[in-house]
Every structure is written in C-alpha cells, then in structure tokens.
CSV table of C-alpha atoms in Angstrom, one decimal:
chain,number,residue,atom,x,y,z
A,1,UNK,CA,237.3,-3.1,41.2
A,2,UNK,CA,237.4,-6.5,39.6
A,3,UNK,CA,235.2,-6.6,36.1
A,4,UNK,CA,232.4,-8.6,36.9
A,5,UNK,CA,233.8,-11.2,33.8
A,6,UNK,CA,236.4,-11.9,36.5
A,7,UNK,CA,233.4,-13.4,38.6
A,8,UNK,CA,234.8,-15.9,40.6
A,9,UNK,CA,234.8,-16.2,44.2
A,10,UNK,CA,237.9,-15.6,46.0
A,11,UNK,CA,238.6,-17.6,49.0
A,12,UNK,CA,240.6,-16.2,52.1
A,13,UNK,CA,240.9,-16.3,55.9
A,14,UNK,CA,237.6,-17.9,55.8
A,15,UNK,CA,236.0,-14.8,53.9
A,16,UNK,CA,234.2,-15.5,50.3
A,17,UNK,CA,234.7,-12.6,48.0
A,18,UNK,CA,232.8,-12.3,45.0
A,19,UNK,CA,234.0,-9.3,43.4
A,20,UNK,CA,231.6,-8.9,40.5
A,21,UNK,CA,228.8,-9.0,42.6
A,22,UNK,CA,230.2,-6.8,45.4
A,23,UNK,CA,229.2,-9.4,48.2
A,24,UNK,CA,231.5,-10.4,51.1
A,25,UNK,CA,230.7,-13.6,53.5
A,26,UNK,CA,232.5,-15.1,56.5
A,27,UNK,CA,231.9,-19.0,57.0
A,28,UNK,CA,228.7,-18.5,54.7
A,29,UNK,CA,226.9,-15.7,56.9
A,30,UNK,CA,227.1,-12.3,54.4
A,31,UNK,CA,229.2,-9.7,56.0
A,32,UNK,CA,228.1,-6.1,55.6
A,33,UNK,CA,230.4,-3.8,54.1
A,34,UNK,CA,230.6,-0.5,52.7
A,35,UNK,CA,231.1,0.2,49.0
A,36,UNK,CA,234.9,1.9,49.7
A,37,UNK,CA,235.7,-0.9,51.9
A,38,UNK,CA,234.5,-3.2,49.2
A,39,UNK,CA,236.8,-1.7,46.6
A,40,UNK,CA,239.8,-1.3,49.3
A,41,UNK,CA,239.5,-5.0,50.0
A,42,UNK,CA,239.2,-5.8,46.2
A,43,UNK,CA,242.6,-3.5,45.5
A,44,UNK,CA,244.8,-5.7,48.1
A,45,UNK,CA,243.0,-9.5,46.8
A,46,UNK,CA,243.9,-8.1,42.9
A,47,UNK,CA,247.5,-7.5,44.0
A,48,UNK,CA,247.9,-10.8,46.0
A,49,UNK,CA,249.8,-10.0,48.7
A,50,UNK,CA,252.1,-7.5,46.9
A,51,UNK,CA,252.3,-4.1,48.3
A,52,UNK,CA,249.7,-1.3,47.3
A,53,UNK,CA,250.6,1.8,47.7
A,54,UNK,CA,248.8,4.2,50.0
A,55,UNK,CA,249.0,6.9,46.8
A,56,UNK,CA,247.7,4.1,44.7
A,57,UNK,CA,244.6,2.9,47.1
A,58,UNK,CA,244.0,6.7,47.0
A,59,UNK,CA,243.9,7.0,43.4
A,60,UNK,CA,241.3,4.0,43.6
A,61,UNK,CA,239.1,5.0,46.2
A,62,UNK,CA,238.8,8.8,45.4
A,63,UNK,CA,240.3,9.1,41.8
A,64,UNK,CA,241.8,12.2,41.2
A,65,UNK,CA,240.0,14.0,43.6
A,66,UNK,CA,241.7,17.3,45.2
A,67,UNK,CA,241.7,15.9,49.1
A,68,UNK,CA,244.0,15.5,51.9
A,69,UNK,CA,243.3,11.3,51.5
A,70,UNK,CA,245.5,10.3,54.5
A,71,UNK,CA,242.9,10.3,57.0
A,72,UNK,CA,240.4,8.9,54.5
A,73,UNK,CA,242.6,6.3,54.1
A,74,UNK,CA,243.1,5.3,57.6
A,75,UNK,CA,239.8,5.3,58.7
A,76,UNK,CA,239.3,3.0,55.2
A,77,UNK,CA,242.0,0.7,56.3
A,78,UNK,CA,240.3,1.1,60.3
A,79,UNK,CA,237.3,-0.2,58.3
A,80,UNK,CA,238.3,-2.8,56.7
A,81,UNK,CA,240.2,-4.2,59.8
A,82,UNK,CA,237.2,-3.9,61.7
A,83,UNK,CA,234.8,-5.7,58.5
A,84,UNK,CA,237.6,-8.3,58.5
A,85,UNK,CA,238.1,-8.7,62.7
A,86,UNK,CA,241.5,-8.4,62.2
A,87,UNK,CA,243.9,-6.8,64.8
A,88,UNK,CA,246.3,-4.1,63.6
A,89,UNK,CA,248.8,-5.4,66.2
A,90,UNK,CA,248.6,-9.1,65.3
A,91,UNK,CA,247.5,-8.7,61.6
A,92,UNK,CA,246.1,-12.0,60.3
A,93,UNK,CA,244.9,-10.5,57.0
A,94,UNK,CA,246.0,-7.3,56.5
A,95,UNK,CA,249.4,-6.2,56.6
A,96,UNK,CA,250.6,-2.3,56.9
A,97,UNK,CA,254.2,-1.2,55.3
A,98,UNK,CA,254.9,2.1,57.1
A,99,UNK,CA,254.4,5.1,55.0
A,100,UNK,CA,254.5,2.8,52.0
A,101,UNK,CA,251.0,1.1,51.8
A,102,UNK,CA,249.1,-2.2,52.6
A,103,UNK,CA,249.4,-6.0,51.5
A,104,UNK,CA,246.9,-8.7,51.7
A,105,UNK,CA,248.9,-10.9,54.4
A,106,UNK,CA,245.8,-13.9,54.3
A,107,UNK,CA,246.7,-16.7,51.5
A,108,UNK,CA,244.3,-16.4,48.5
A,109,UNK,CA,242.0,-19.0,46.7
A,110,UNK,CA,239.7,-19.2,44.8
C-alpha cells in the first residue's frame, strides 16, 4: 500500500482515494471496502494505468504465501469490480489483460 507520507487523495471515476488513511468515497458518500480490496485497488492507482501483473497483485495481497492465488485473485478482482460498479464486459475502471494481469483503465488525479 501507499506510505501514509504519500497522503494525498487520489481522484478517479468519481471515487476519492485516500490511501494513507485506507478510506474510499464515491461523490462524497464513503464506500465500504475490504482491507484486500483496499490494497488491490491501491496496487493498480500506484501503477497508473500500467499493467500489474496477476503474479505481482499476488505477491501483494498474500506475500509469499504457499497458495493456489488464482481464485483468490479473481474473486479479489470480482470485488473490487463490484466496490467500484464497474462491468467486466464494459470496464470503465478496471481493465483485464488475459492471463497477464490488470490496469487501472479510469484517468487519475489527485
């Protein structure tokens, strides 16, 4: 996750991210969201639309962990989709590279 020095909040498909604090808000309301989907979502705003690996988000979420992560990281992904209301079919945020891994698709501010 972003170091909470890098507090700033980061603006994107009308979602507020502020990183440091761990808190997510959509048009001003706060979204809930899981701690893994927190750190998923900060992963893909860190990289700015380049492509994160799915081995990459894995080492993130789960470290070095001895697991079968590619479930775990679908139903992340399914998560964060579902957090963000955005439509694997017609992404507006969140973009998936087959078998390669995931971009932030939504333009970033902040």
């Amino acid at each position: 996750m972003m170091k909470t020095s890098d507090a700033q909040i980061i603006q994107f498909a009308g979602f507020a991210l502020d990183p440091g604090r761990g808190r997510l808000t959509r048009h001003g309301q706060p979204v809930r969201i899981r701690d893994q989907t927190m750190r998923l979502l900060c992963r893909l705003v860190e990289a700015r639309g380049d492509v994160v690996t799915r081995a990459e988000l894995a080492r993130h979420l789960w470290g070095d962990a001895d697991i079968d992560f590619d479930q775990r990281l679908n139903a992340a992904v399914r998560d964060l989709r579902r957090v963000l209301d955005d439509d694997v079919k017609a992404p507006r945020i969140v973009r998936t590279h087959p078998r390669k891994g995931y971009s932030l698709l939504a333009k970033v501010g902040g």
